[in-house]
Short mmCIF file of C-alpha atoms in Angstrom, two decimals:
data_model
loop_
_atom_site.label_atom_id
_atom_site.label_comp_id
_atom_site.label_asym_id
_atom_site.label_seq_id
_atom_site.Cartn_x
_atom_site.Cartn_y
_atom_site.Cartn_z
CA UNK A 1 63.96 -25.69 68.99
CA UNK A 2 61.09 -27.56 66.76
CA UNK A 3 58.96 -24.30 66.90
CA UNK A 4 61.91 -22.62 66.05
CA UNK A 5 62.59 -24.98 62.80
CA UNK A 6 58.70 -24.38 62.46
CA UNK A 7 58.38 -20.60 61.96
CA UNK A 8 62.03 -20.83 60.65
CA UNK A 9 60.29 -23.22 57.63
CA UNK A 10 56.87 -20.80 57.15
CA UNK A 11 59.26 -17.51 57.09
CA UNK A 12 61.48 -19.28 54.14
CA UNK A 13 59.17 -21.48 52.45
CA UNK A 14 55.96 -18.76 51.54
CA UNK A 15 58.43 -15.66 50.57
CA UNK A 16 60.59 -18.28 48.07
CA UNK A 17 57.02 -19.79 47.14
CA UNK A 18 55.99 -16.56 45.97
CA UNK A 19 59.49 -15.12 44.61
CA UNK A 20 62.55 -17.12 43.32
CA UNK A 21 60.24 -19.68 42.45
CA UNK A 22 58.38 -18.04 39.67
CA UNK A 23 61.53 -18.35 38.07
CA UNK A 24 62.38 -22.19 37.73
CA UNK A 25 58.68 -22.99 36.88
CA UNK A 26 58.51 -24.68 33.62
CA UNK A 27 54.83 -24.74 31.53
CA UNK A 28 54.41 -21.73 34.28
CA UNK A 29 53.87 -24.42 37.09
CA UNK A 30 55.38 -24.11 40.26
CA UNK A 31 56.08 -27.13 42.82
CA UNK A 32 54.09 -26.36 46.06
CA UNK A 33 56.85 -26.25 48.56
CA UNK A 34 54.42 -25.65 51.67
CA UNK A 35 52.33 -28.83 50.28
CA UNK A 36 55.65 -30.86 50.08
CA UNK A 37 56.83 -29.63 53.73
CA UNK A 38 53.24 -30.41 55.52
CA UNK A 39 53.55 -33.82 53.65
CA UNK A 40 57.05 -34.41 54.35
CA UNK A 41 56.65 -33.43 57.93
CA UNK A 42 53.85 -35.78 58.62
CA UNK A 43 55.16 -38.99 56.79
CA UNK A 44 58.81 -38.65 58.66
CA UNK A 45 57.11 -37.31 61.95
CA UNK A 46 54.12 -38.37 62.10
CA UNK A 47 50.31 -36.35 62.05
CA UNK A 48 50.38 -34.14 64.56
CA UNK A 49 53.61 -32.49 63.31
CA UNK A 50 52.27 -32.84 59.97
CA UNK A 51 48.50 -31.14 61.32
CA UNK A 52 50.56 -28.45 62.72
CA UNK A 53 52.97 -27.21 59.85
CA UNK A 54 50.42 -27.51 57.76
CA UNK A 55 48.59 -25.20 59.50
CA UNK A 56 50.90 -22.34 59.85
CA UNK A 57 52.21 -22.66 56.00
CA UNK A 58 48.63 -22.95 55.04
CA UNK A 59 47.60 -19.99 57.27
CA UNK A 60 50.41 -18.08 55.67
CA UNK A 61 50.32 -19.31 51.76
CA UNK A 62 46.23 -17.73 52.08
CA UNK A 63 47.66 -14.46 53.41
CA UNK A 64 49.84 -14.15 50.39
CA UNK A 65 47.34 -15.76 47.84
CA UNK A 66 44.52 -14.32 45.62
CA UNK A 67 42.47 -17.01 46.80
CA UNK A 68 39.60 -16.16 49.33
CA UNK A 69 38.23 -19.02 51.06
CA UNK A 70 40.89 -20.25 53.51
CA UNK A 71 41.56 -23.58 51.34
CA UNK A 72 45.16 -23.63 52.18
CA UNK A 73 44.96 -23.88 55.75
CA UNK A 74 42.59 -26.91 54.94
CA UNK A 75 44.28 -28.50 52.69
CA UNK A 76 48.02 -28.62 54.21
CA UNK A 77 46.85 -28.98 57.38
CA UNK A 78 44.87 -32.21 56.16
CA UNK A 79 47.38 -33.57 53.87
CA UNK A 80 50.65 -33.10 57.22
CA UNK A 81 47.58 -34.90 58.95
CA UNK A 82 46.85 -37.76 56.64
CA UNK A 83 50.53 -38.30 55.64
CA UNK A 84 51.05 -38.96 59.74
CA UNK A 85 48.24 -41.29 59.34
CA UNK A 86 49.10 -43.04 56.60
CA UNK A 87 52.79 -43.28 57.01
CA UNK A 88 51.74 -45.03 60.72
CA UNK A 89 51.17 -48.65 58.76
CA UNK A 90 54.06 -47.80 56.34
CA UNK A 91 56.91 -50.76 56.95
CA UNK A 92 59.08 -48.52 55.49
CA UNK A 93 58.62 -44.73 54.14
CA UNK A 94 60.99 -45.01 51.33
CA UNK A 95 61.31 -42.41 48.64
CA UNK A 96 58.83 -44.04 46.20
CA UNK A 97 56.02 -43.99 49.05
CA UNK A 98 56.90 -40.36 49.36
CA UNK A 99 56.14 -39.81 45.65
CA UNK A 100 52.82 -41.36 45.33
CA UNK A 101 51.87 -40.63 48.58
CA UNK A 102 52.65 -36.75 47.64
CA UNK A 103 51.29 -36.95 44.08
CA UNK A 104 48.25 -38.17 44.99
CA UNK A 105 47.89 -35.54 47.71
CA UNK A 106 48.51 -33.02 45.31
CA UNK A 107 45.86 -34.24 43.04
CA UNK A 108 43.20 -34.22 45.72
CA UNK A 109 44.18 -30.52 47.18
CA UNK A 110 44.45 -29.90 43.43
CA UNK A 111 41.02 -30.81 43.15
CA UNK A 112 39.78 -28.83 45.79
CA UNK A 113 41.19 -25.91 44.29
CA UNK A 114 39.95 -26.36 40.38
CA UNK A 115 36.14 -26.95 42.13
CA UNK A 116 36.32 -23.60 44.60
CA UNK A 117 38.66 -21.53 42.09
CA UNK A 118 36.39 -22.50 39.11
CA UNK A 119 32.64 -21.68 40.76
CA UNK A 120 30.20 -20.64 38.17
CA UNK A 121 32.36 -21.64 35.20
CA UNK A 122 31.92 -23.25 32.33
CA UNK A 123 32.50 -26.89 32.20
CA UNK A 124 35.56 -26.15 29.83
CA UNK A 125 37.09 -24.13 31.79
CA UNK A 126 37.14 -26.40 34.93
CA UNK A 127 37.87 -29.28 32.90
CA UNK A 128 41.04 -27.05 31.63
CA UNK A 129 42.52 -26.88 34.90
CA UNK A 130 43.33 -30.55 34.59
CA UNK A 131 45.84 -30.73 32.27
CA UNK A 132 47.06 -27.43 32.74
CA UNK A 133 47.44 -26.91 36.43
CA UNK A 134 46.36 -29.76 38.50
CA UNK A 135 48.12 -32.80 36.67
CA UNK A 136 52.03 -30.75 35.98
CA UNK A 137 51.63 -29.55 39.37
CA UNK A 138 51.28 -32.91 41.02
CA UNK A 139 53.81 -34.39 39.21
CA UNK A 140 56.12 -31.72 39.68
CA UNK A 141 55.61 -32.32 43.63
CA UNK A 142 56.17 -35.86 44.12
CA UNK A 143 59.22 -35.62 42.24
CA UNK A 144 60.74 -32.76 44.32
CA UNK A 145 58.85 -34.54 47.39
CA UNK A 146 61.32 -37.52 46.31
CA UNK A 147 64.41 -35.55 46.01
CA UNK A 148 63.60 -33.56 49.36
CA UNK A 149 63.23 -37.00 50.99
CA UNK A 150 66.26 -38.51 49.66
CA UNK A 151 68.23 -35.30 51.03
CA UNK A 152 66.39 -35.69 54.32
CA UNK A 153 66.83 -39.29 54.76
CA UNK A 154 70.46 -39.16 53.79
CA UNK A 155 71.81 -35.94 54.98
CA UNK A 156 69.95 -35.66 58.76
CA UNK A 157 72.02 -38.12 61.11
CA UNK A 158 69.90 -39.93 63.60
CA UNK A 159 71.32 -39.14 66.44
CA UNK A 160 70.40 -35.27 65.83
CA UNK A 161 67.30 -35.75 64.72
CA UNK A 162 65.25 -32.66 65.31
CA UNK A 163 61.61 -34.81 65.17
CA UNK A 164 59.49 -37.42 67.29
CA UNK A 165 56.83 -39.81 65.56
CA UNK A 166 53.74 -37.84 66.68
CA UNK B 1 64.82 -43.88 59.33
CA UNK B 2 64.38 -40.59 61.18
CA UNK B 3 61.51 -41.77 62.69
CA UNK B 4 62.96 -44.47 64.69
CA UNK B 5 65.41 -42.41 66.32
CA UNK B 6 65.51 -40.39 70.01
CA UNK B 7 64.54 -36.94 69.39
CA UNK B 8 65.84 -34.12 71.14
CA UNK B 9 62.70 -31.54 71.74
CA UNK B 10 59.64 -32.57 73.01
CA UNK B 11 56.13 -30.83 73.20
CA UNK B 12 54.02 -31.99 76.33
CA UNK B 13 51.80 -34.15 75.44
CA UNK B 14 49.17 -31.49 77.02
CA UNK B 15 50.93 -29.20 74.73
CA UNK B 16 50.61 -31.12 71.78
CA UNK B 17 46.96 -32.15 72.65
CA UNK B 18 45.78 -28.25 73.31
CA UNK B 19 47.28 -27.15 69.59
CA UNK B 20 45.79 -29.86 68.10
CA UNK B 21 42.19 -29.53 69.19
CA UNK B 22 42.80 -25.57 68.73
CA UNK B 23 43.72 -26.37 65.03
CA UNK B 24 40.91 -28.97 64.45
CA UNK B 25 38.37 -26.39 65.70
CA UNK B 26 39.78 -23.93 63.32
CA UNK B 27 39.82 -25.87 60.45
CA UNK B 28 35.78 -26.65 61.18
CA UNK B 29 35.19 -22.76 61.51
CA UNK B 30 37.04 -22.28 58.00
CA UNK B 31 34.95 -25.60 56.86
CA UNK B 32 31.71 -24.17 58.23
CA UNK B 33 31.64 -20.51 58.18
CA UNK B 34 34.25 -19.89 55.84
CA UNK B 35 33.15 -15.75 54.86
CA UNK B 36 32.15 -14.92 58.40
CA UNK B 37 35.99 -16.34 59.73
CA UNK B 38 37.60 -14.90 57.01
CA UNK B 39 37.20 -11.21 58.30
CA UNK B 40 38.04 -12.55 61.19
CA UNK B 41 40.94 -14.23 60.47
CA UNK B 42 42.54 -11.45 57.66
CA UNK B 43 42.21 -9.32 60.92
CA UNK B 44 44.35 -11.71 63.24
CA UNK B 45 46.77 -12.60 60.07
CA UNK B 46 47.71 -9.05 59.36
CA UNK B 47 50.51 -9.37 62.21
CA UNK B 48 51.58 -12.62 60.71
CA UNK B 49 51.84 -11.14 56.81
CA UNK B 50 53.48 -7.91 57.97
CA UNK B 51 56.72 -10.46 59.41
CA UNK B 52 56.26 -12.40 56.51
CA UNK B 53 56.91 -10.06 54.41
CA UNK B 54 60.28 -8.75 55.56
CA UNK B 55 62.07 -11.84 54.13
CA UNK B 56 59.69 -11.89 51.09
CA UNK B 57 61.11 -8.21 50.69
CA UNK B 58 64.47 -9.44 50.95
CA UNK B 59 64.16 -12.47 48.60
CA UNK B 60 62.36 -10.35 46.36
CA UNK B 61 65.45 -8.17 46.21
CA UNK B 62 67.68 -10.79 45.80
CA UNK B 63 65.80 -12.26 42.83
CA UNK B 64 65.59 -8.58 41.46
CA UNK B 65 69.50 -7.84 41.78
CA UNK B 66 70.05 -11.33 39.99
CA UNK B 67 67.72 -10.98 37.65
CA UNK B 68 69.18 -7.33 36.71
CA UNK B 69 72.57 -9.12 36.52
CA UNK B 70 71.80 -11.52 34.07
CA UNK B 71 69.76 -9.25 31.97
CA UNK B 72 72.60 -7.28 31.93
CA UNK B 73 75.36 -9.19 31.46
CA UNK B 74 74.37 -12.95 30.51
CA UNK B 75 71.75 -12.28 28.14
CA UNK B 76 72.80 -10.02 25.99
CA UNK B 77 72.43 -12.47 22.72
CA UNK B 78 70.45 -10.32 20.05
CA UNK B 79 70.75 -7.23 21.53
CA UNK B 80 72.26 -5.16 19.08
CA UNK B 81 69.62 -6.49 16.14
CA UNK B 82 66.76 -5.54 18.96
CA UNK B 83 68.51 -2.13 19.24
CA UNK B 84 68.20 -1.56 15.45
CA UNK B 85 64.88 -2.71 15.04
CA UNK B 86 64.04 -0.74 18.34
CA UNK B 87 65.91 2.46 16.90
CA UNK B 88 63.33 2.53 13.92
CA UNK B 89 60.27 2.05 15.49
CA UNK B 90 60.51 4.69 17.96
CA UNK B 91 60.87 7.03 15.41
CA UNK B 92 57.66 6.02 13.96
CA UNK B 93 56.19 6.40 17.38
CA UNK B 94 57.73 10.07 18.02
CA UNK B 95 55.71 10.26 14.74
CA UNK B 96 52.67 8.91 15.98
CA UNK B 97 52.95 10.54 19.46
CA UNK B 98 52.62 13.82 17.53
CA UNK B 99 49.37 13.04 16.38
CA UNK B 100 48.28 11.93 19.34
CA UNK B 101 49.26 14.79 21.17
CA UNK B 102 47.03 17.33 19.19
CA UNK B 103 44.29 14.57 19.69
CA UNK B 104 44.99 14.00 23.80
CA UNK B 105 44.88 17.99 24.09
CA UNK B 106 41.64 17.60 21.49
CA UNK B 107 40.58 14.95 23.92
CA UNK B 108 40.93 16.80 27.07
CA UNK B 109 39.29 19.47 25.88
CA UNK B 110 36.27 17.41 25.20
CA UNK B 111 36.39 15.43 28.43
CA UNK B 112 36.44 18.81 30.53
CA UNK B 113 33.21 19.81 28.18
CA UNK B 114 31.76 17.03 28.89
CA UNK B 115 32.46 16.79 32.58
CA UNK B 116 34.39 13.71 32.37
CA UNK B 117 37.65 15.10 33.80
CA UNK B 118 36.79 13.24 37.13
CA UNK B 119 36.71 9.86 35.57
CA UNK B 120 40.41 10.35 33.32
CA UNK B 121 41.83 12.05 36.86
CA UNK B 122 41.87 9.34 39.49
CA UNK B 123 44.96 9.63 41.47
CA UNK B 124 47.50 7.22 41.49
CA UNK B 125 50.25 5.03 43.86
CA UNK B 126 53.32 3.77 42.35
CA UNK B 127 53.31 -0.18 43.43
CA UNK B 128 56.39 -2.28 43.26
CA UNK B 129 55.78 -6.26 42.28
CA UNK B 130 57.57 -8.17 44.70
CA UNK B 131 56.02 -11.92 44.18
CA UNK B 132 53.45 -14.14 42.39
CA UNK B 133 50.56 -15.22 44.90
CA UNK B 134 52.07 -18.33 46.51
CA UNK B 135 49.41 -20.54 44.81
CA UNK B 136 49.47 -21.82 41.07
CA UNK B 137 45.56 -21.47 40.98
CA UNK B 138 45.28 -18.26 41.36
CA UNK B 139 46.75 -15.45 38.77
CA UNK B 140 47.99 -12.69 41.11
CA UNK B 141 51.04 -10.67 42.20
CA UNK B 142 51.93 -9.41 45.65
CA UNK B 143 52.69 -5.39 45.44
CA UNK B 144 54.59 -3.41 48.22
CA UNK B 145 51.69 -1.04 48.96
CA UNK B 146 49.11 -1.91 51.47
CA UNK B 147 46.46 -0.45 53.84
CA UNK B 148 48.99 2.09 55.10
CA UNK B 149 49.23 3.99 51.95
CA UNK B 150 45.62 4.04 51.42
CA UNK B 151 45.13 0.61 48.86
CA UNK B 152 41.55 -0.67 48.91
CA UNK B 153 39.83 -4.11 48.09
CA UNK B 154 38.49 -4.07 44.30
CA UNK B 155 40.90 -1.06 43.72
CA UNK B 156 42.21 -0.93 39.84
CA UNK B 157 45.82 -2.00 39.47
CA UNK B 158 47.26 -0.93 35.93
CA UNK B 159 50.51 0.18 34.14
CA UNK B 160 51.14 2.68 31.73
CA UNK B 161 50.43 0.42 29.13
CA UNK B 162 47.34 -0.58 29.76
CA UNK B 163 45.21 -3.11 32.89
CA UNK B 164 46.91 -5.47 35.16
CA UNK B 165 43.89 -6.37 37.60
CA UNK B 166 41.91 -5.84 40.91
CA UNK B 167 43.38 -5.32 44.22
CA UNK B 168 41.18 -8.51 46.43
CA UNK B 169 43.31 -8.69 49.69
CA UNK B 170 44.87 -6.14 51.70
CA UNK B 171 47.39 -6.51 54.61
CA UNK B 172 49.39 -3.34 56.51
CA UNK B 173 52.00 -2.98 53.91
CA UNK B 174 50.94 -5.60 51.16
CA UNK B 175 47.97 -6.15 48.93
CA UNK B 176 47.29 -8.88 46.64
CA UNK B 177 46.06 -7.79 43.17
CA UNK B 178 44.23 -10.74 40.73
CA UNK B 179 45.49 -10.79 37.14
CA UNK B 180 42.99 -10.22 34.83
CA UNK B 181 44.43 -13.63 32.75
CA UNK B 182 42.80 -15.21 36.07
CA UNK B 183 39.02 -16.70 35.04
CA UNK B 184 37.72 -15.27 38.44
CA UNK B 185 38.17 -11.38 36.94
CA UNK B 186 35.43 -9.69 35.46
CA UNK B 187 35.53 -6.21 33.43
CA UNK B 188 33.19 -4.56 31.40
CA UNK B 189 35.27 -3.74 28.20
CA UNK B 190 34.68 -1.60 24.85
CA UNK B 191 35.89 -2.52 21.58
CA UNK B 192 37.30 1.07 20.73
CA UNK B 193 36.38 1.18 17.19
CA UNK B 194 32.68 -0.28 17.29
CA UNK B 195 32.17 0.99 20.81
CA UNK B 196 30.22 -2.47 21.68
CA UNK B 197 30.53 -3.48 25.30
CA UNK B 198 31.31 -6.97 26.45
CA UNK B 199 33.02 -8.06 29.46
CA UNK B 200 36.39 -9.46 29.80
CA UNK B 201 37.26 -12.56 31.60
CA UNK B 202 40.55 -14.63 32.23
CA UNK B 203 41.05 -18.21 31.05
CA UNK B 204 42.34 -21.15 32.52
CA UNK B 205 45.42 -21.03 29.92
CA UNK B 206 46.13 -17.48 31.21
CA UNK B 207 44.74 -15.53 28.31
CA UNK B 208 41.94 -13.18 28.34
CA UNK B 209 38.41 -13.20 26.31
CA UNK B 210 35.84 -11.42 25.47
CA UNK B 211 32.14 -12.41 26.14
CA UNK B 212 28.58 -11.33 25.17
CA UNK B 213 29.98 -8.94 22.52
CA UNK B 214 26.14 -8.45 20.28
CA UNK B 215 25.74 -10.97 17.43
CA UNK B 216 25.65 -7.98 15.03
CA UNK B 217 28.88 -5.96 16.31
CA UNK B 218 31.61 -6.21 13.32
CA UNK B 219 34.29 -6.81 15.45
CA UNK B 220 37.62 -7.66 13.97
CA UNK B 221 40.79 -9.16 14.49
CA UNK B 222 43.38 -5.89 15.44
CA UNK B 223 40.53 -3.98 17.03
CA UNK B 224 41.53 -2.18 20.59
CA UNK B 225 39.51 -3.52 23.24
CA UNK B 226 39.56 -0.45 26.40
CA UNK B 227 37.77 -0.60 29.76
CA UNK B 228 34.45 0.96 29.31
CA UNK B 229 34.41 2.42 33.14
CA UNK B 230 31.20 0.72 34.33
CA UNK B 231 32.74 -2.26 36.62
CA UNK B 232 35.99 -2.93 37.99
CA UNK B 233 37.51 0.23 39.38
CA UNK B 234 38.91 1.92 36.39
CA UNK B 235 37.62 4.86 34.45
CA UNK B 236 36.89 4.48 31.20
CA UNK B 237 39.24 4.23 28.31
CA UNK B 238 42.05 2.49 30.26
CA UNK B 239 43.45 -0.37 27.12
CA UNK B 240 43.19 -3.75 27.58
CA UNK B 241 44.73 -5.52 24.81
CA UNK B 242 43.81 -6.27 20.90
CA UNK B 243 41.52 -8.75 19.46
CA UNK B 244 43.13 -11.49 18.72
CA UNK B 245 40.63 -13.94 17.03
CA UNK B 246 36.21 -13.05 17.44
CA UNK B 247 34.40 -16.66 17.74
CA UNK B 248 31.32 -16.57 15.84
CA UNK B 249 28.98 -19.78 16.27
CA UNK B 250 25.77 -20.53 14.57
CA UNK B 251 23.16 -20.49 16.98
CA UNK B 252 25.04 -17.93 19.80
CA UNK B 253 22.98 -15.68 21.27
CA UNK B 254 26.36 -13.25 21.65
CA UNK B 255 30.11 -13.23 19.82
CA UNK B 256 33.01 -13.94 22.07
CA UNK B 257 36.56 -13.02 20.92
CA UNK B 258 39.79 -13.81 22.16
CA UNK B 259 42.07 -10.75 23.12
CA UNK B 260 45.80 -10.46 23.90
CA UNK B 261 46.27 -8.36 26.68
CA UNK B 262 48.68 -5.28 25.59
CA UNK B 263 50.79 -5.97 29.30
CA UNK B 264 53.32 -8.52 29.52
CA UNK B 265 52.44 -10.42 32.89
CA UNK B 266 55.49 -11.91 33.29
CA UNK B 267 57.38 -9.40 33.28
CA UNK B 268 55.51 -6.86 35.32
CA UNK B 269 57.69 -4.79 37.72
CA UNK B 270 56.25 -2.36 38.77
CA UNK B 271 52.36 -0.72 38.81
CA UNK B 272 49.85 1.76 39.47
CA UNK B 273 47.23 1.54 41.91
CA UNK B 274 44.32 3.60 40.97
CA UNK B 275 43.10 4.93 44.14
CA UNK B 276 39.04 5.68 43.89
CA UNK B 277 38.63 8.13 46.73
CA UNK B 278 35.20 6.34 46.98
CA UNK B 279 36.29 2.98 47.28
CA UNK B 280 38.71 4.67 50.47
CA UNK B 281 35.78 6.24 51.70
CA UNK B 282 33.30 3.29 51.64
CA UNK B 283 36.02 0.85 53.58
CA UNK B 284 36.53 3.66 56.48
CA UNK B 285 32.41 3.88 57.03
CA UNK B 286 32.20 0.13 57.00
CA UNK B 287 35.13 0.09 59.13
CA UNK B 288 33.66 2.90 61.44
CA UNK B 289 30.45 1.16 61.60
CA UNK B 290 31.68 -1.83 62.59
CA UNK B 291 33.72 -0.09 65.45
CA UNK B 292 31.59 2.68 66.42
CA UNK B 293 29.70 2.02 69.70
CA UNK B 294 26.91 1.54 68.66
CA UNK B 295 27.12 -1.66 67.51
CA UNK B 296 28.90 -2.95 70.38
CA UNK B 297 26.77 -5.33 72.79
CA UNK B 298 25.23 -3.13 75.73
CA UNK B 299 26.57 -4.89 78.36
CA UNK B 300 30.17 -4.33 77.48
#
């Protein structure tokens, strides 16, 4: 059943990452959904959930991506991993831990990617990425890592919950 | 909180153990040897990408057939003063394509002298544009044509109206082709009317420049800036867009000028693939060689 939600999750999240969603991104920004699921996954189920979404939408995102060095897979799969960690000595992993907990992994995967994308480049053009990729873009996913929490949190019963703490 | 609760499914923890250290060892392959796992790993993600994009197909129906729908029916507001002003300027065009017919059959004539009719021929594939790479850092689109119909890395992806980009990753029935708006693309260009060479790069705001143009060249805002065949899979003469603005600095070694691209990115649809029977060629031997028994280990 979980692997099922699993590939269920990588087979809907990458095709509407790289298709409906071009078409609610405003500035030209779109939210990373896969970064928001491995997150998501890891703070409500803890790291090794979190390692292994991240690794299949990762895996996935790079086969459908321009970009050449495998820096999805790294990146989700750290961030489900961390957000496990992390959310471990969380009292309580309300919706505005979700937010800066997923903003601030956005930034740093953000990061990653301005450094690799930008190899070579002029300073200007790296420092470009900032305010026009890396900063919208993290703000864009803790706010729909919030409102995916909220729906999670209030819409999943407990007794049918589909997850264990890893 | 979901956490707290029973769940229903469990992994062994042998399971769970087993998938983890597979992943972690994985993830320090990518970390370590990133290009040598990479062949590797296109190779075993092939599978994965051809299932993948059966519902990527379908969604990028979907979005197509509501995307036609509201086009055609909810917005509609200015249509009938674009039809006007759309009436008039194609007949100025049937007026200008009249002129450049006698110069295209002028052209051709030249070309064939000249021995250029293999660079103007390539053939073609028709390439639908069925998503955006799945990653805001990149400038790409995902086209319907893959290794199956004969698309190469580094092929030439353009429209009628002028370049789109490279082809960089190719799965069964999929490729991946990078914008040229994206600051990783590189193409020698030629401003048309000067013929001085620079090469064209993306920018981080999605537009596209044009470096190392010579400090002497009298380039000027309006000039037509066409690929000048050297790099980049395209023959020469393909257009790339117009000048937009030429930067001149005291104390530049070169010009650079900033060029809109003639294509309208967000709204591509559909493409062509140019398909370099070289490029083909050159990914079969390196594919052959890399089969062929002769470089397999002795002992196998």
């Amino acid at each position: 059943m979980k692997t099922g939600i699993f590939l269920g999750l990588i087979l809907l999240l990458v095709p509407l990452q790289a298709t409906v969603l071009g078409r609610v991104s405003p500035f030209g920004i779109r939210p990373d959904l896969c970064l928001i699921a491995a997150c998501l996954t890891g703070l409500l189920t803890g790291q090794v959930h979190g390692l292994l979404l991240g690794f299949g939408l990762g895996f996935t995102q790079d086969l459908f991506s321009a970009s050449d060095l495998w820096l999805n897979t790294i990146t989700k799969s750290g961030v489900g991993f961390f957000a496990g960690l992390i959310a471990k000595n969380l009292a309580n992993a309300a919706s505005h831990s979700a937010f800066l907990l997923m903003t601030i992994f956005s930034l740093l995967s953000g990061v990653v990617f301005l450094v690799s994308s930008r190899v070579g480049m002029e300073l200007w053009d790296v420092l470009q990425g900032f305010p026009s990729i890396l900063l919208p873009q993290a703000l864009f996913d803790g706010l729909v890592a919030v409102a995916a929490h909220w729906v999670i949190t209030r819409w999943t019963p407990e007794s049918v919950s589909l997850y264990e703490r890893g | 909180m979901i956490g707290r609760v029973r769940p229903l499914v469990l992994w062994s923890t042998r399971t769970k153990r087993l998938l983890v250290i597979l992943m972690i060892v994985a993830m320090l392959l990518l970390f370590l040897f990133p290009r040598q796992t990479q062949f590797l790993l296109q190779h075993l993600g092939r599978p994965v990408a051809d299932v993948v994009s059966i519902p990527l197909e379908m969604m990028a129906g979907v979005d197509r057939g509501v995307r036609n729908w509201w086009n055609k029916y909810i917005a509609v507001q200015g249509i009938y003063d674009q039809n006007q002003h759309l009436q008039s300027r194609i007949q100025e065009l049937e007026g200008e394509l009249n002129q450049l017919r006698e110069q295209a059959l002028a052209s051709q004539r030249l070309s064939a002298l000249l021995e250029f009719q293999e660079e103007s021929a390539l053939p073609t594939l028709a390439a639908r544009v069925i998503g955006r790479s799945a990653s805001n850092w990149y400038r790409g689109v995902i086209l319907n044509k893959g290794e199956d119909h004969g698309v190469a890395v580094e092929m030439g992806v353009v429209t009628p109206a002028g370049i789109v980009g490279n082809i960089v990753k190719v799965a069964s029935s999929t490729s991946i082709a990078l914008l040229i708006t994206d600051p990783n693309v590189a193409v020698t260009g030629l401003v048309q009317r000067t013929r001085d060479e620079g090469i064209i790069q993306g920018t981080a705001q999605g537009l596209v420049r044009m470096k190392y143009i010579p400090p002497l060249a009298a380039v000027k805002e309006g000039d037509a800036v066409v690929t000048s065949g050297l790099t980049g899979g395209f023959p020469r003469g393909i257009l790339i867009g117009q000048v937009l603005q030429v930067g001149e600095r005291e104390g530049d070694l070169f010009q650079t000028a900033r060029v809109a691209p003639v294509v309208d990115f967000g709204k591509l649809e559909e493409v062509l693939i140019l398909i370099s029977p070289q490029r083909a060629k050159d990914t079969e031997s390196i594919e052959n060689v890399l089969t062929s028994p002769e470089e397999k280990p002795k002992d196998s």
